């Protein structure tokens, strides 16, 4: 492309400080260096993790920054030594990298990758520990190694998945975070078997993706738990078979679920990020074998607690990041599953706006009626 090797000035939504409205600015995006890829972002969705950092709850949150991590676009140019993608490729940026070479990638036990984490965790690129974003010479931090609330972004080559160009980018952008996180929590982390009883705490996008994953796995009962009863009708479409609103009960929610399920569920999933709900999710699991998976991200400094006896008597507490999916090798597989209509994606998209309306999109997300809002970056 004609812009290769040049600084690109484009529009981006900048978070100058926590809890202050994002500002659409003209941002300079430097060319990719060795091992880096510059991507023209066409569509980006909002996720609660963006709001979590923007709200000042993230211990790694740095300002000013460009948030956003659930997106899709087209490679504009690549830096030296990049061979896996080239200009024109359709891609999904992946906050969970996959290098295939580090201790984590080689372990066969995790989808975590350590190659660029030291840089992405502090908002810079690995090669020179600098940002590729600036406004009139002032550096703007990267976020999660993706920074997709921008018309152009620079990512590490280990953080970008090449996908089938037939896939509609305005839909498959969701496969960069929330949907795979829920599906994978069931398929990869819990490995839910047919006939299982499942409880899901929190029926947002991730919780509904857990429900879909559980339905696909053949779960016999999928109990959705949320304090907003309006969510049940939507949840039924994703596989939830029963709905419990904790506000309708005097007893602790874990006791309600244990009573409903003859001793507890086989698997539970906490999709909120609330440590007291995490405890309830563990304690509603069946003695001897129940497994609870923590999917939601709790605020900085929060700690989980339960009586050790809960674990001594056979319950298992585990967590998951990006649903245990290896990003670069498995996101393209998820895109193929979507194209074959084997997984839902479109059904999570409740709103579509433009990048310029991003503050409205954040407001929608907090109102409860919004699952995913997809923003077009075209000015």
Coordinates of C-alpha atoms in Angstrom, one line a residue:
X1 CA 0.0 0.0 0.0
X2 CA 1.1 3.6 -0.6
X3 CA 1.2 4.2 3.1
X4 CA 3.8 1.5 3.8
X5 CA 6.8 2.9 5.8
X6 CA 5.0 6.1 6.4
X7 CA 3.4 7.6 9.6
X8 CA -0.4 7.4 9.2
X9 CA -2.6 10.0 10.8
X10 CA -6.0 8.7 11.6
X11 CA -8.9 9.0 14.0
X12 CA -8.8 7.2 17.4
X13 CA -10.8 7.3 20.6
X14 CA -8.3 8.3 23.3
X15 CA -8.8 7.7 27.0
X16 CA -6.9 10.6 28.5
X17 CA -7.8 9.7 32.1
X18 CA -9.9 7.2 34.0
X19 CA -13.7 7.7 33.9
X20 CA -13.6 10.7 31.6
X21 CA -15.3 10.5 28.2
X22 CA -13.1 9.2 25.4
X23 CA -12.1 11.8 22.9
X24 CA -11.8 11.3 19.2
X25 CA -8.4 12.6 18.2
X26 CA -6.1 12.7 15.2
X27 CA -3.4 10.2 16.2
X28 CA -0.1 9.5 14.5
X29 CA 0.5 5.8 14.0
X30 CA 4.2 4.9 13.3
X31 CA 5.1 2.2 10.8
X32 CA 5.6 -1.4 12.1
X33 CA 9.0 -2.3 13.2
X34 CA 10.6 -5.8 13.1
X35 CA 8.1 -8.5 14.2
X36 CA 5.1 -6.0 14.0
X37 CA 2.0 -5.6 11.9
X38 CA 0.0 -2.5 11.1
X39 CA -3.7 -3.2 10.8
X40 CA -6.5 -1.1 9.4
X41 CA -9.2 -1.7 11.9
X42 CA -12.7 -1.8 10.2
X43 CA -14.9 -2.9 13.1
X44 CA -14.4 -3.0 16.8
X45 CA -16.7 -4.1 19.6
X46 CA -16.9 -3.0 23.2
X47 CA -16.2 -5.4 26.0
X48 CA -16.5 -5.0 29.7
X49 CA -12.7 -5.3 30.0
X50 CA -12.4 -2.0 28.2
X51 CA -14.8 -0.4 30.7
X52 CA -12.9 -2.1 33.6
X53 CA -9.6 -0.4 32.6
X54 CA -11.3 2.9 31.6
X55 CA -13.0 2.9 35.0
X56 CA -9.6 2.8 36.8
X57 CA -10.0 -0.8 38.2
X58 CA -7.1 -2.3 36.3
X59 CA -3.8 -2.5 38.1
X60 CA -2.1 -2.4 34.7
X61 CA -4.2 0.5 33.4
X62 CA -2.1 3.3 31.9
X63 CA -3.3 6.7 30.6
X64 CA -3.5 8.2 28.1
X65 CA -4.2 5.1 26.1
X66 CA -6.2 3.7 23.2
X67 CA -8.5 1.0 24.5
X68 CA -10.2 -1.8 22.5
X69 CA -9.4 -5.5 22.0
X70 CA -12.3 -7.1 20.1
X71 CA -12.0 -6.2 16.5
X72 CA -11.3 -7.2 12.9
X73 CA -9.4 -5.5 10.0
X74 CA -7.0 -5.8 7.1
X75 CA -3.2 -5.8 7.3
X76 CA -1.9 -2.5 5.9
X77 CA 1.8 -3.3 6.1
X78 CA 4.3 -5.6 8.0
X79 CA 7.6 -5.0 9.6
X80 CA 10.9 -6.8 8.9
X81 CA 10.8 -10.6 9.4
X82 CA 7.0 -11.0 9.5
X83 CA 6.1 -14.0 7.4
X84 CA 2.7 -15.2 8.7
X85 CA 0.7 -12.3 7.4
X86 CA 1.0 -9.8 4.6
X87 CA -0.6 -6.7 3.4
X88 CA -4.2 -7.3 2.4
X89 CA -4.8 -10.3 4.7
X90 CA -8.0 -10.2 6.8
X91 CA -7.1 -10.5 10.5
X92 CA -8.4 -10.5 14.0
X93 CA -6.0 -8.9 16.6
X94 CA -5.5 -11.2 19.6
X95 CA -4.8 -9.9 23.0
X96 CA -3.7 -13.4 24.0
X97 CA -0.6 -13.9 21.9
X98 CA 0.7 -17.3 20.6
X99 CA 4.3 -17.5 19.6
X100 CA 4.7 -21.3 19.7
X101 CA 8.2 -21.0 21.1
X102 CA 8.0 -19.9 24.7
X103 CA 7.7 -22.1 27.8
X104 CA 4.0 -21.6 28.0
X105 CA 3.3 -22.3 24.3
X106 CA 5.5 -25.4 24.4
X107 CA 4.0 -26.8 27.6
X108 CA 0.8 -28.2 26.0
X109 CA -0.9 -27.2 29.2
X110 CA -2.0 -23.6 28.6
X111 CA -3.0 -21.1 25.9
X112 CA -1.1 -18.3 27.7
X113 CA 2.0 -17.0 25.9
X114 CA 4.9 -15.2 27.5
X115 CA 6.7 -13.8 24.5
X116 CA 5.4 -10.2 24.4
X117 CA 3.6 -10.0 27.8
X118 CA 6.3 -7.9 29.4
X119 CA 5.7 -5.2 26.8
X120 CA 1.9 -5.4 26.3
X121 CA 1.4 -5.3 30.1
X122 CA 2.9 -1.8 30.2
X123 CA 1.4 -0.4 27.0
X124 CA 4.4 -0.5 24.7
X125 CA 5.9 -2.6 21.9
X126 CA 8.5 -5.3 22.5
X127 CA 11.3 -4.3 20.1
X128 CA 12.1 -0.9 21.6
X129 CA 9.7 -0.5 24.6
X130 CA 8.1 2.5 22.8
X131 CA 4.5 3.2 21.7
X132 CA 3.6 3.4 18.0
X133 CA 0.9 5.9 18.8
X134 CA 1.4 9.6 19.4
X135 CA -0.4 12.9 19.3
X136 CA 1.8 15.8 18.2
X137 CA 4.8 13.9 19.6
X138 CA 3.2 12.9 22.9
X139 CA 3.2 9.1 23.2
X140 CA -0.2 7.4 23.8
X141 CA -0.1 3.9 25.4
X142 CA -1.2 0.7 23.8
X143 CA -3.8 -1.5 25.6
X144 CA -3.7 -5.3 25.8
X145 CA -1.4 -5.4 22.8
X146 CA -4.3 -4.5 20.5
X147 CA -5.7 -0.9 20.9
X148 CA -8.5 -1.3 18.4
X149 CA -10.4 1.9 19.1
X150 CA -8.4 3.4 16.3
X151 CA -8.6 3.3 12.5
X152 CA -5.1 1.9 12.4
X153 CA -3.2 0.0 15.1
X154 CA 0.2 -1.7 15.4
X155 CA 0.3 -5.2 17.0
X156 CA 3.0 -7.9 17.4
X157 CA 3.0 -10.6 14.8
X158 CA 2.3 -13.2 17.5
X159 CA -0.9 -11.3 18.3
X160 CA -2.7 -11.4 15.1
X161 CA -4.8 -14.3 13.5
X162 CA -5.2 -14.5 9.8
X163 CA -8.8 -15.5 8.9
X164 CA -10.9 -16.5 5.9
X165 CA -11.5 -13.3 3.7
X166 CA -15.1 -14.6 3.1
X167 CA -16.0 -13.9 6.8
X168 CA -17.9 -10.6 7.4
X169 CA -15.5 -8.5 9.5
X170 CA -18.5 -6.6 11.1
X171 CA -19.5 -10.0 12.7
X172 CA -16.4 -12.0 13.3
X173 CA -14.8 -9.1 15.2
X174 CA -16.6 -10.7 18.2
X175 CA -14.3 -13.7 17.9
X176 CA -11.5 -11.6 19.4
X177 CA -12.7 -11.9 23.0
X178 CA -16.2 -12.5 24.5
X179 CA -17.7 -15.4 22.4
X180 CA -14.5 -17.6 22.4
X181 CA -14.1 -16.9 26.1
X182 CA -17.5 -18.4 26.9
X183 CA -17.4 -21.3 24.5
X184 CA -13.8 -22.2 25.5
X185 CA -14.6 -22.0 29.2
X186 CA -17.0 -24.9 28.6
X187 CA -15.1 -26.9 25.9
X188 CA -11.5 -26.4 26.9
X189 CA -11.4 -25.5 30.6
X190 CA -14.3 -27.4 32.2
X191 CA -14.6 -30.0 29.4
X192 CA -18.4 -30.3 30.2
X193 CA -19.8 -33.7 29.3
X194 CA -23.2 -34.7 27.9
X195 CA -25.9 -34.9 30.6
X196 CA -24.1 -32.4 32.9
X197 CA -26.0 -29.8 35.0
X198 CA -24.5 -26.4 34.5
X199 CA -25.0 -23.0 36.4
X200 CA -24.0 -19.7 34.8
X201 CA -23.7 -16.6 36.9
X202 CA -24.1 -13.5 34.7
X203 CA -26.0 -13.5 31.4
X204 CA -24.1 -11.0 29.4
X205 CA -22.2 -11.9 26.2
X206 CA -19.8 -14.3 27.9
X207 CA -22.4 -16.0 30.0
X208 CA -24.6 -16.6 26.9
X209 CA -21.6 -18.0 25.1
X210 CA -21.1 -20.3 28.0
X211 CA -24.7 -21.4 27.6
X212 CA -24.3 -22.0 23.9
X213 CA -21.1 -24.0 24.6
X214 CA -22.9 -26.1 27.3
X215 CA -25.8 -26.7 25.0
X216 CA -23.5 -27.9 22.2
X217 CA -21.7 -30.1 24.8
X218 CA -25.1 -31.8 25.6
X219 CA -25.7 -30.4 29.1
X220 CA -29.1 -31.6 30.5
X221 CA -29.8 -28.5 32.5
X222 CA -28.4 -25.0 32.0
X223 CA -29.4 -22.7 34.9
X224 CA -28.9 -19.0 34.2
X225 CA -28.5 -16.7 37.2
X226 CA -28.8 -13.0 36.9
X227 CA -30.4 -10.1 38.9
X228 CA -32.1 -8.8 35.7
X229 CA -35.1 -11.1 34.9
X230 CA -35.5 -9.4 31.5
X231 CA -32.4 -11.3 30.3
X232 CA -34.1 -14.7 30.5
X233 CA -36.0 -14.5 27.2
X234 CA -32.8 -13.8 25.3
X235 CA -30.9 -16.4 27.3
X236 CA -33.4 -19.2 26.3
X237 CA -32.3 -18.6 22.7
X238 CA -28.7 -19.5 23.7
X239 CA -29.6 -22.7 25.6
X240 CA -30.5 -21.6 29.1
X241 CA -33.2 -23.9 30.3
X242 CA -34.0 -22.4 33.8
X243 CA -33.6 -18.9 35.2
X244 CA -33.0 -17.9 38.8
X245 CA -33.0 -14.3 40.1
X246 CA -31.1 -14.2 43.5
X247 CA -33.4 -11.2 44.4
X248 CA -36.4 -13.5 44.4
X249 CA -34.9 -15.6 47.3
X250 CA -34.2 -15.2 50.9
X251 CA -31.6 -18.0 51.1
X252 CA -28.1 -17.5 49.7
X253 CA -28.0 -18.2 46.0
X254 CA -25.7 -21.2 46.4
X255 CA -28.2 -22.9 48.7
X256 CA -31.0 -22.2 46.2
X257 CA -29.0 -23.9 43.4
X258 CA -28.0 -26.9 45.6
X259 CA -31.7 -27.4 46.5
X260 CA -32.7 -27.2 42.9
X261 CA -30.2 -29.7 41.7
X262 CA -30.2 -32.5 44.3
X263 CA -26.9 -31.5 45.9
X264 CA -25.4 -29.1 43.4
X265 CA -24.3 -28.6 39.8
X266 CA -21.6 -30.5 37.9
X267 CA -20.1 -27.2 36.5
X268 CA -20.6 -23.6 37.3
X269 CA -19.2 -20.5 35.6
X270 CA -18.8 -17.0 37.1
X271 CA -19.1 -14.5 34.2
X272 CA -19.3 -11.3 36.2
X273 CA -16.0 -10.6 38.0
X274 CA -17.6 -10.3 41.5
X275 CA -15.6 -12.2 44.2
X276 CA -18.7 -12.9 46.4
X277 CA -20.4 -14.4 43.4
X278 CA -17.3 -16.5 42.7
X279 CA -17.7 -18.0 46.1
X280 CA -21.4 -18.7 45.5
X281 CA -20.5 -20.3 42.2
X282 CA -18.0 -22.7 43.8
X283 CA -20.3 -23.5 46.7
X284 CA -23.2 -24.4 44.5
X285 CA -21.1 -27.2 42.9
X286 CA -21.8 -30.8 43.8
X287 CA -19.6 -32.4 46.5
X288 CA -17.1 -34.9 45.2
X289 CA -16.7 -33.6 41.6
X290 CA -18.2 -30.2 41.0
X291 CA -16.0 -27.8 39.1
X292 CA -16.3 -24.0 39.1
X293 CA -14.6 -21.9 36.5
X294 CA -13.8 -18.2 37.1
X295 CA -14.3 -16.3 33.8
X296 CA -15.1 -12.8 35.0
X297 CA -12.2 -10.4 35.9
X298 CA -12.4 -8.9 39.4
X299 CA -11.2 -5.4 40.3
X300 CA -7.6 -4.8 41.3
X301 CA -6.9 -5.9 44.9
X302 CA -9.9 -8.2 45.3
X303 CA -9.5 -11.6 46.8
X304 CA -11.5 -14.8 46.7
X305 CA -12.5 -16.8 49.8
X306 CA -14.2 -20.0 50.8
X307 CA -13.8 -22.7 53.5
X308 CA -11.0 -25.1 52.6
X309 CA -13.4 -27.9 53.3
X310 CA -15.2 -27.0 50.1
X311 CA -12.1 -28.1 48.2
X312 CA -11.2 -31.0 50.5
X313 CA -14.5 -32.5 49.8
X314 CA -13.8 -32.6 46.1
X315 CA -14.8 -29.4 44.5
X316 CA -12.4 -27.9 41.9
X317 CA -11.9 -24.1 41.5
X318 CA -10.2 -23.0 38.2
X319 CA -10.0 -20.0 35.9
X320 CA -9.7 -19.4 32.2
X321 CA -8.3 -16.7 29.9
X322 CA -9.7 -16.4 26.4
X323 CA -11.5 -19.7 27.0
X324 CA -8.2 -21.7 26.8
X325 CA -8.1 -21.1 23.0
X326 CA -4.7 -20.7 21.4
X327 CA -5.3 -17.5 19.5
X328 CA -3.5 -17.6 16.2
X329 CA -4.2 -21.3 15.5
X330 CA -7.7 -21.5 16.9
X331 CA -9.4 -18.2 16.1
X332 CA -9.4 -19.1 12.3
X333 CA -11.0 -22.4 13.3
X334 CA -13.7 -20.5 15.2
X335 CA -14.3 -18.3 12.1
X336 CA -14.7 -21.4 10.0
X337 CA -17.2 -22.8 12.6
X338 CA -19.2 -19.5 12.3
X339 CA -19.2 -19.7 8.5
X340 CA -20.6 -23.2 8.7
X341 CA -23.3 -21.9 11.1
X342 CA -22.0 -24.1 13.9
X343 CA -21.6 -21.3 16.4
X344 CA -23.6 -18.1 16.9
X345 CA -22.1 -14.7 16.4
X346 CA -24.6 -12.3 14.8
X347 CA -27.1 -13.0 17.7
X348 CA -24.8 -11.3 20.2
X349 CA -24.8 -8.0 18.3
X350 CA -27.6 -5.8 19.6
X351 CA -26.3 -2.4 18.5
X352 CA -24.2 -0.9 15.7
X353 CA -22.7 2.6 15.9
X354 CA -19.6 4.5 14.7
X355 CA -16.3 5.1 16.4
X356 CA -17.4 8.7 16.9
X357 CA -20.3 7.5 19.0
X358 CA -18.1 5.4 21.3
X359 CA -19.2 7.2 24.5
X360 CA -22.8 6.4 23.7
X361 CA -21.7 2.8 23.2
X362 CA -20.2 2.6 26.7
X363 CA -23.5 4.0 28.1
X364 CA -25.5 1.3 26.3
X365 CA -23.2 -1.4 27.6
X366 CA -24.0 -0.4 31.2
X367 CA -27.7 -0.2 30.6
X368 CA -28.2 -4.0 30.4
X369 CA -30.1 -4.2 27.2
X370 CA -26.9 -4.3 25.1
X371 CA -24.9 -7.5 24.6
X372 CA -22.4 -6.4 22.0
X373 CA -22.2 -3.0 20.3
X374 CA -20.1 -3.1 17.1
X375 CA -18.5 0.2 16.0
X376 CA -17.6 1.0 12.4
X377 CA -14.3 2.9 12.3
X378 CA -15.1 4.7 9.1
X379 CA -15.3 8.4 9.8

